CSV table of C-alpha atoms in Angstrom, one decimal:
chain,number,residue,atom,x,y,z
A,1,MET,CA,149.2,-82.5,35.5
A,2,THR,CA,147.8,-83.4,38.8
A,3,GLU,CA,144.0,-83.2,39.2
A,4,LEU,CA,143.3,-81.1,42.3
A,5,ARG,CA,140.3,-80.9,44.5
A,6,TRP,CA,140.2,-77.4,45.9
A,7,GLY,CA,139.0,-76.1,49.2
A,8,LEU,CA,138.4,-72.4,49.6
A,9,LEU,CA,139.4,-71.1,53.0
A,10,ALA,CA,137.2,-67.9,53.3
A,11,ALA,CA,134.2,-66.9,51.1
A,12,GLY,CA,134.9,-63.3,50.2
A,13,THR,CA,135.0,-61.5,46.9
A,14,ILE,CA,138.4,-62.7,45.8
A,15,ALA,CA,137.4,-66.3,46.7
A,16,GLY,CA,134.5,-65.9,44.2
A,17,HIS,CA,137.0,-64.9,41.5
A,18,PHE,CA,139.1,-67.9,42.2
A,19,ALA,CA,136.1,-70.3,42.4
A,20,ALA,CA,135.1,-69.1,38.9
A,21,GLY,CA,138.7,-69.7,37.8
A,22,VAL,CA,138.7,-73.3,39.1
A,23,GLU,CA,135.4,-73.9,37.2
A,24,GLU,CA,137.2,-72.7,34.0
A,25,SER,CA,140.4,-74.6,34.8
A,26,ARG,CA,141.4,-77.8,33.1
A,27,HIS,CA,142.7,-79.7,36.1
A,28,GLY,CA,140.8,-78.5,39.1
A,29,THR,CA,137.4,-79.0,40.8
A,30,LEU,CA,135.7,-77.3,43.6
A,31,ALA,CA,135.4,-79.7,46.6
A,32,ALA,CA,134.5,-77.5,49.6
A,33,VAL,CA,134.3,-74.0,51.0
A,34,GLY,CA,134.8,-72.9,54.6
A,35,ALA,CA,133.8,-69.6,56.3
A,36,ARG,CA,133.5,-68.4,59.8
A,37,ASP,CA,129.7,-68.2,59.2
A,38,ALA,CA,128.0,-71.4,58.1
A,39,GLY,CA,125.2,-69.6,56.4
A,40,ARG,CA,127.7,-67.6,54.3
A,41,ALA,CA,129.5,-70.8,53.4
A,42,ARG,CA,126.3,-72.4,52.3
A,43,GLU,CA,125.3,-69.4,50.1
A,44,PHE,CA,128.8,-69.4,48.5
A,45,ALA,CA,128.6,-73.1,47.9
A,46,ALA,CA,125.2,-72.8,46.3
A,47,ARG,CA,126.4,-70.0,44.0
A,48,PHE,CA,129.2,-72.2,42.6
A,49,GLY,CA,127.8,-75.6,43.0
A,50,ILE,CA,130.3,-76.6,45.6
A,51,PRO,CA,129.3,-79.9,47.2
A,52,LYS,CA,130.5,-79.2,50.8
A,53,ALA,CA,130.2,-76.0,53.0
A,54,TYR,CA,131.7,-75.7,56.4
A,55,GLY,CA,131.2,-73.2,59.2
A,56,SER,CA,134.8,-73.2,60.2
A,57,TYR,CA,138.2,-73.3,58.6
A,58,GLU,CA,139.2,-76.2,60.8
A,59,ASP,CA,136.5,-78.4,59.4
A,60,LEU,CA,137.6,-77.5,55.9
A,61,LEU,CA,141.2,-78.5,56.6
A,62,ALA,CA,140.0,-81.8,58.1
A,63,ASP,CA,138.2,-82.8,54.9
A,64,PRO,CA,140.1,-85.8,53.3
A,65,ASP,CA,138.5,-84.9,49.9
A,66,VAL,CA,140.4,-81.6,49.8
A,67,ASP,CA,143.8,-81.7,48.1
A,68,ALA,CA,144.7,-78.0,47.9
A,69,VAL,CA,143.5,-74.9,49.8
A,70,TYR,CA,143.1,-71.4,48.5
A,71,VAL,CA,143.7,-69.0,51.4
A,72,SER,CA,141.9,-65.6,50.9
A,73,THR,CA,141.4,-64.3,54.4
A,74,PRO,CA,142.4,-60.7,55.3
A,75,HIS,CA,146.2,-60.3,55.1
A,76,ALA,CA,146.9,-60.6,58.8
A,77,LEU,CA,145.4,-64.1,58.9
A,78,HIS,CA,147.3,-65.5,55.9
A,79,LYS,CA,150.2,-66.8,58.1
A,80,GLU,CA,148.1,-68.6,60.6
A,81,TRP,CA,145.9,-70.4,58.0
A,82,ALA,CA,148.6,-71.1,55.5
A,83,ILE,CA,150.6,-72.9,58.2
A,84,ALA,CA,147.5,-74.7,59.4
A,85,ALA,CA,146.8,-75.9,55.9
A,86,ALA,CA,150.4,-77.2,55.5
A,87,GLU,CA,150.1,-78.9,58.9
A,88,ALA,CA,146.9,-80.6,57.6
A,89,GLY,CA,148.9,-81.9,54.6
A,90,LYS,CA,147.1,-79.6,52.1
A,91,HIS,CA,148.8,-77.9,49.2
A,92,VAL,CA,148.6,-74.1,49.6
A,93,LEU,CA,147.8,-71.3,47.2
A,94,CYS,CA,147.7,-68.1,49.4
A,95,GLU,CA,146.4,-64.8,48.0
A,96,LYS,CA,149.0,-62.0,47.9
A,97,PRO,CA,150.8,-60.9,50.0
A,98,LEU,CA,151.7,-64.3,51.4
A,99,THR,CA,152.1,-62.7,54.8
A,100,ILE,CA,152.5,-59.2,56.2
A,101,THR,CA,156.2,-59.4,56.7
A,102,ALA,CA,159.1,-61.4,55.3
A,103,ALA,CA,159.8,-62.9,58.7
A,104,ASP,CA,156.3,-64.3,58.8
A,105,ALA,CA,156.7,-65.7,55.2
A,106,GLU,CA,159.8,-67.6,56.3
A,107,GLU,CA,157.7,-69.4,58.9
A,108,VAL,CA,155.1,-70.3,56.3
A,109,ILE,CA,157.8,-71.6,54.0
A,110,ALA,CA,159.3,-73.6,56.8
A,111,ALA,CA,155.9,-75.2,57.4
A,112,ALA,CA,155.5,-76.1,53.7
A,113,ARG,CA,159.0,-77.6,53.7
A,114,LYS,CA,158.4,-79.6,56.9
A,115,HIS,CA,155.1,-81.1,55.8
A,116,ASP,CA,156.2,-81.5,52.2
A,117,VAL,CA,153.4,-79.6,50.5
A,118,PHE,CA,153.2,-77.2,47.6
A,119,LEU,CA,153.1,-73.5,48.4
A,120,MET,CA,152.7,-70.5,46.1
A,121,GLU,CA,151.8,-66.8,46.6
A,122,GLY,CA,148.8,-65.8,44.5
A,123,PHE,CA,150.2,-63.1,42.2
A,124,MET,CA,148.0,-64.2,39.3
A,125,TYR,CA,149.2,-61.4,37.0
A,126,ARG,CA,152.6,-63.1,36.7
A,127,LEU,CA,150.9,-65.9,34.7
A,128,HIS,CA,149.1,-63.7,32.2
A,129,PRO,CA,150.5,-63.8,28.6
A,130,GLN,CA,150.8,-60.0,28.8
A,131,THR,CA,153.4,-60.2,31.6
A,132,ARG,CA,155.3,-62.9,29.8
A,133,ARG,CA,155.4,-60.9,26.6
A,134,LEU,CA,156.7,-57.9,28.5
A,135,THR,CA,159.6,-59.8,29.9
A,136,GLU,CA,160.4,-61.3,26.5
A,137,LEU,CA,160.5,-57.9,24.9
A,138,ILE,CA,162.8,-56.6,27.6
A,139,ALA,CA,165.1,-59.7,27.6
A,140,ASN,CA,165.4,-59.5,23.8
A,141,GLY,CA,166.5,-55.9,23.9
A,142,ALA,CA,163.4,-54.4,22.3
A,143,ILE,CA,164.1,-51.1,24.0
A,144,GLY,CA,167.8,-51.5,24.5
A,145,GLU,CA,169.3,-51.1,28.0
A,146,VAL,CA,166.6,-50.7,30.6
A,147,ARG,CA,167.0,-47.6,32.7
A,148,ALA,CA,163.8,-46.9,34.5
A,149,VAL,CA,160.3,-48.3,35.2
A,150,ASP,CA,157.2,-46.5,36.5
A,151,THR,CA,154.1,-48.3,37.7
A,152,ALA,CA,151.0,-47.5,39.6
A,153,PHE,CA,148.0,-49.3,41.0
A,154,SER,CA,145.6,-47.1,43.0
A,155,PHE,CA,141.9,-46.8,43.7
A,156,ASP,CA,139.6,-44.8,46.0
A,157,SER,CA,137.6,-47.1,48.3
A,158,ASN,CA,134.8,-46.3,50.7
A,159,PRO,CA,136.2,-46.3,54.2
A,160,GLU,CA,133.0,-47.7,55.7
A,161,GLU,CA,132.7,-50.5,53.2
A,162,THR,CA,136.4,-51.4,53.3
A,163,ALA,CA,137.3,-50.9,56.9
A,164,ARG,CA,139.9,-53.7,56.8
A,165,LEU,CA,142.0,-51.6,54.4
A,166,GLY,CA,142.5,-48.9,57.0
A,167,ASP,CA,143.1,-51.3,60.0
A,168,PRO,CA,146.8,-51.9,60.9
A,169,ALA,CA,145.8,-55.1,62.8
A,170,LEU,CA,144.5,-56.6,59.5
A,171,GLY,CA,147.5,-55.5,57.4
A,172,GLY,CA,145.7,-52.6,55.8
A,173,GLY,CA,147.1,-50.0,53.5
A,174,GLY,CA,147.8,-49.6,49.9
A,175,ILE,CA,151.4,-50.9,50.0
A,176,LEU,CA,150.3,-54.4,51.1
A,177,ASP,CA,147.1,-54.5,49.2
A,178,VAL,CA,148.1,-53.2,45.7
A,179,GLY,CA,151.6,-51.8,46.1
A,180,CYS,CA,152.8,-55.3,46.3
A,181,TYR,CA,151.9,-55.7,42.6
A,182,CYS,CA,154.0,-52.6,41.7
A,183,THR,CA,156.9,-53.9,43.6
A,184,SER,CA,156.7,-57.3,42.1
A,185,LEU,CA,156.5,-55.8,38.6
A,186,ALA,CA,159.4,-53.4,39.0
A,187,ARG,CA,161.6,-56.3,40.3
A,188,LEU,CA,160.4,-58.5,37.4
A,189,VAL,CA,161.5,-55.9,34.9
A,190,ALA,CA,164.9,-55.8,36.5
A,191,GLN,CA,165.1,-59.6,36.4
A,192,ALA,CA,164.3,-59.7,32.7
A,193,ALA,CA,166.8,-56.9,32.0
A,194,THR,CA,169.7,-58.4,34.0
A,195,GLY,CA,169.0,-62.1,33.5
A,196,GLU,CA,169.1,-62.7,37.2
A,197,ALA,CA,166.5,-65.2,38.6
A,198,VAL,CA,165.6,-63.0,41.7
A,199,VAL,CA,166.6,-59.4,42.4
A,200,GLU,CA,166.1,-56.9,45.2
A,201,PRO,CA,166.6,-53.2,45.3
A,202,THR,CA,169.9,-51.9,46.7
A,203,GLU,CA,168.1,-48.7,47.9
A,204,VAL,CA,164.4,-48.1,49.0
A,205,SER,CA,162.8,-44.8,49.9
A,206,GLY,CA,159.3,-43.5,50.0
A,207,MET,CA,156.6,-41.2,51.2
A,208,ALA,CA,152.9,-41.7,52.0
A,209,ARG,CA,149.8,-40.1,53.4
A,210,LEU,CA,149.0,-42.1,56.6
A,211,ASN,CA,145.7,-42.3,58.4
A,212,ALA,CA,145.3,-41.7,62.1
A,213,ASP,CA,146.4,-45.3,62.8
A,214,GLY,CA,149.6,-45.1,60.7
A,215,VAL,CA,148.2,-47.0,57.7
A,216,ASP,CA,149.2,-45.7,54.2
A,217,GLU,CA,146.2,-44.3,52.2
A,218,TYR,CA,148.4,-43.6,49.2
A,219,ALA,CA,152.1,-43.9,48.8
A,220,THR,CA,155.1,-43.6,46.4
A,221,GLY,CA,158.3,-45.6,46.6
A,222,LEU,CA,161.6,-45.2,44.9
A,223,LEU,CA,163.8,-48.2,44.2
A,224,ARG,CA,167.3,-48.6,42.8
A,225,LEU,CA,167.5,-52.0,41.3
A,226,PRO,CA,170.4,-54.0,39.9
A,227,GLY,CA,171.6,-52.7,36.5
A,228,ASP,CA,171.1,-49.2,38.0
A,229,ILE,CA,167.5,-49.4,37.0
A,230,LEU,CA,165.4,-46.7,38.8
A,231,ALA,CA,161.8,-47.5,39.7
A,232,THR,CA,158.9,-45.3,40.8
A,233,ILE,CA,156.1,-47.4,42.3
A,234,SER,CA,152.8,-45.8,43.4
A,235,CYS,CA,149.8,-47.2,45.0
A,236,GLY,CA,146.7,-46.2,47.1
A,237,ILE,CA,143.4,-47.2,48.6
A,238,ARG,CA,142.0,-43.7,49.0
A,239,LEU,CA,143.1,-42.2,45.7
A,240,THR,CA,142.1,-42.8,42.1
A,241,ARG,CA,145.0,-42.3,39.7
A,242,GLU,CA,146.0,-43.5,36.2
A,243,ASP,CA,147.2,-47.1,36.6
A,244,GLY,CA,149.7,-48.5,34.2
A,245,ILE,CA,153.3,-49.6,33.5
A,246,ARG,CA,156.0,-47.8,31.6
A,247,VAL,CA,159.5,-49.2,31.0
A,248,TYR,CA,162.2,-46.8,29.6
A,249,GLY,CA,165.3,-48.0,27.8
A,250,SER,CA,168.2,-46.6,25.8
A,251,ARG,CA,166.4,-47.3,22.5
A,252,GLY,CA,162.7,-46.7,23.3
A,253,HIS,CA,160.0,-47.4,25.8
A,254,LEU,CA,157.2,-49.8,26.6
A,255,HIS,CA,153.7,-48.8,27.8
A,256,ILE,CA,151.0,-51.0,29.2
A,257,PRO,CA,147.9,-48.8,29.8
A,258,ARG,CA,145.9,-51.7,31.3
A,259,PRO,CA,148.1,-54.1,33.3
A,260,ALA,CA,147.1,-57.7,33.8
A,261,TRP,CA,146.1,-57.2,37.4
A,262,ILE,CA,143.1,-55.0,36.7
A,263,HIS,CA,139.6,-56.6,36.7
A,264,PRO,CA,138.8,-56.4,33.0
A,265,LEU,CA,141.9,-58.4,32.1
A,266,ARG,CA,141.2,-61.2,34.6
A,267,THR,CA,139.0,-62.9,31.9
A,268,PRO,CA,140.0,-64.2,28.5
A,269,GLY,CA,140.6,-61.5,25.9
A,270,THR,CA,143.1,-59.2,24.2
A,271,SER,CA,145.4,-56.7,25.9
A,272,GLN,CA,148.0,-54.3,24.5
A,273,ILE,CA,151.7,-53.4,25.0
A,274,ILE,CA,152.7,-50.3,23.2
A,275,LEU,CA,156.3,-50.3,22.0
A,276,THR,CA,157.8,-46.9,20.9
A,277,PRO,CA,161.3,-47.0,19.5
A,278,ALA,CA,163.5,-43.9,20.1
A,279,GLY,CA,162.5,-41.5,17.4
A,280,GLY,CA,160.0,-43.9,15.9
A,281,GLU,CA,156.3,-44.4,15.7
A,282,PRO,CA,154.4,-46.4,18.4
A,283,GLU,CA,153.7,-50.1,17.6
A,284,VAL,CA,150.7,-51.8,19.3
A,285,ILE,CA,151.5,-55.3,20.2
A,286,GLU,CA,148.3,-57.3,20.9
A,287,VAL,CA,148.4,-60.2,23.4
A,288,GLU,CA,145.7,-62.8,23.4
A,289,ALA,CA,144.7,-64.6,26.6
A,290,THR,CA,142.6,-67.7,25.9
A,291,GLN,CA,142.1,-68.5,29.6
A,292,GLY,CA,141.3,-66.3,32.6
A,293,VAL,CA,144.1,-65.6,35.1
A,294,PHE,CA,142.6,-67.4,38.0
A,295,ALA,CA,142.0,-70.5,35.8
A,296,ARG,CA,145.6,-70.2,34.6
A,297,GLU,CA,146.7,-69.9,38.3
A,298,ALA,CA,144.8,-73.1,39.3
A,299,ASP,CA,146.3,-75.0,36.4
A,300,HIS,CA,149.8,-73.7,37.2
A,301,VAL,CA,149.5,-75.1,40.7
A,302,ALA,CA,148.3,-78.4,39.2
A,303,ALA,CA,151.3,-78.5,36.8
A,304,HIS,CA,153.9,-77.9,39.5
A,305,VAL,CA,152.4,-79.4,42.7
A,306,GLY,CA,154.9,-82.2,42.6
A,307,ASP,CA,157.8,-79.7,42.6
A,308,ARG,CA,156.5,-78.1,45.7
A,309,GLN,CA,157.3,-74.6,44.2
A,310,ALA,CA,156.2,-72.9,41.1
A,311,PRO,CA,158.9,-71.6,38.7
A,312,GLU,CA,157.0,-68.4,38.1
A,313,LEU,CA,156.7,-67.6,41.8
A,314,THR,CA,159.4,-69.4,43.8
A,315,TRP,CA,159.8,-69.0,47.6
A,316,ALA,CA,162.9,-66.9,47.0
A,317,GLU,CA,160.8,-64.6,44.8
A,318,THR,CA,158.2,-64.2,47.5
A,319,LEU,CA,160.7,-63.5,50.2
A,320,ALA,CA,162.5,-60.9,48.0
A,321,ASN,CA,159.2,-59.1,47.3
A,322,LEU,CA,158.2,-59.1,51.0
A,323,ARG,CA,161.6,-57.8,52.1
A,324,THR,CA,161.2,-54.9,49.7
A,325,LEU,CA,157.7,-54.2,51.0
A,326,ASP,CA,159.1,-54.3,54.6
A,327,ARG,CA,161.6,-51.6,53.6
A,328,TRP,CA,159.0,-49.5,51.8
A,329,ARG,CA,156.6,-49.5,54.8
A,330,GLU,CA,159.5,-48.7,57.1
A,331,ALA,CA,160.5,-45.8,54.9
A,332,VAL,CA,157.0,-44.2,55.0
A,333,GLY,CA,156.5,-44.7,58.7
A,334,TYR,CA,153.8,-47.4,58.6
A,335,GLY,CA,152.2,-48.1,61.9
A,336,ARG,CA,153.2,-44.9,63.5
A,337,PRO,CA,149.9,-43.2,64.6
A,338,ARG,CA,149.6,-39.5,63.9
């Protein structure tokens, strides 16, 4: 394990979750925070006991006491600041999605490779024991041949309080904000079922309700994945619906009513996977998480920083997911004003 001194590039809500995770981690410390507003940076630093607060991202990246940077700006700024961090010689953990498009992600990856730094996209749910148990059950044939997966992540936000979610210039919309989880999960199921390291759908279609600027307020996608696995993925930023994961096989199905990406499961505790054999009674499988997902994420970076990529979220995995999101947004007409 490498001991990492973290700098937080942005001081928003998700940065607060990660800061708390670093405090809980075994191999990370909080070294500095940078924000566009110096007062906000100081307030954030005081809340978490961070020794340094900067009123610009550039000053944060210039700090020699920062080993790794957590980028949590709005989506549209991820590319710029992930590249800047790599150029400054900092290891990079960038909140999902890594960038708005796969082409942009290729540029970030090229920068990480050129400057020989670690880079990982922040899909913290992939590191939760629940997710790992799900893939084990699928790979071990608990429900036989996997045939379909349905997953949803959707919430109703206040447009005035979350204006960025409706702004195409900031990468708004449900597909990029939470649909990326559904896409990642559906692909992960197919990977576990087929034994392939990285898979992409052979077909992608979808529909959405778009706002006046062409940003998806809620959307549904249909994927045909290797193994002829059919996936329905649903998301939204202006619609409350029942979140969850269901995987259907030839000998039963799996149900996760509270996926590892929801807020209550970001802290240590117990979650459930419900296994129902064909014609049998449901079996509740309890999964214990002794560490919060953001602490686990920080320690995962520390464990693999020397490899420059993380085995759970390789660069190939990130690109495959973003290419799928590109196709889903194209299918629903994203960016085409009404």
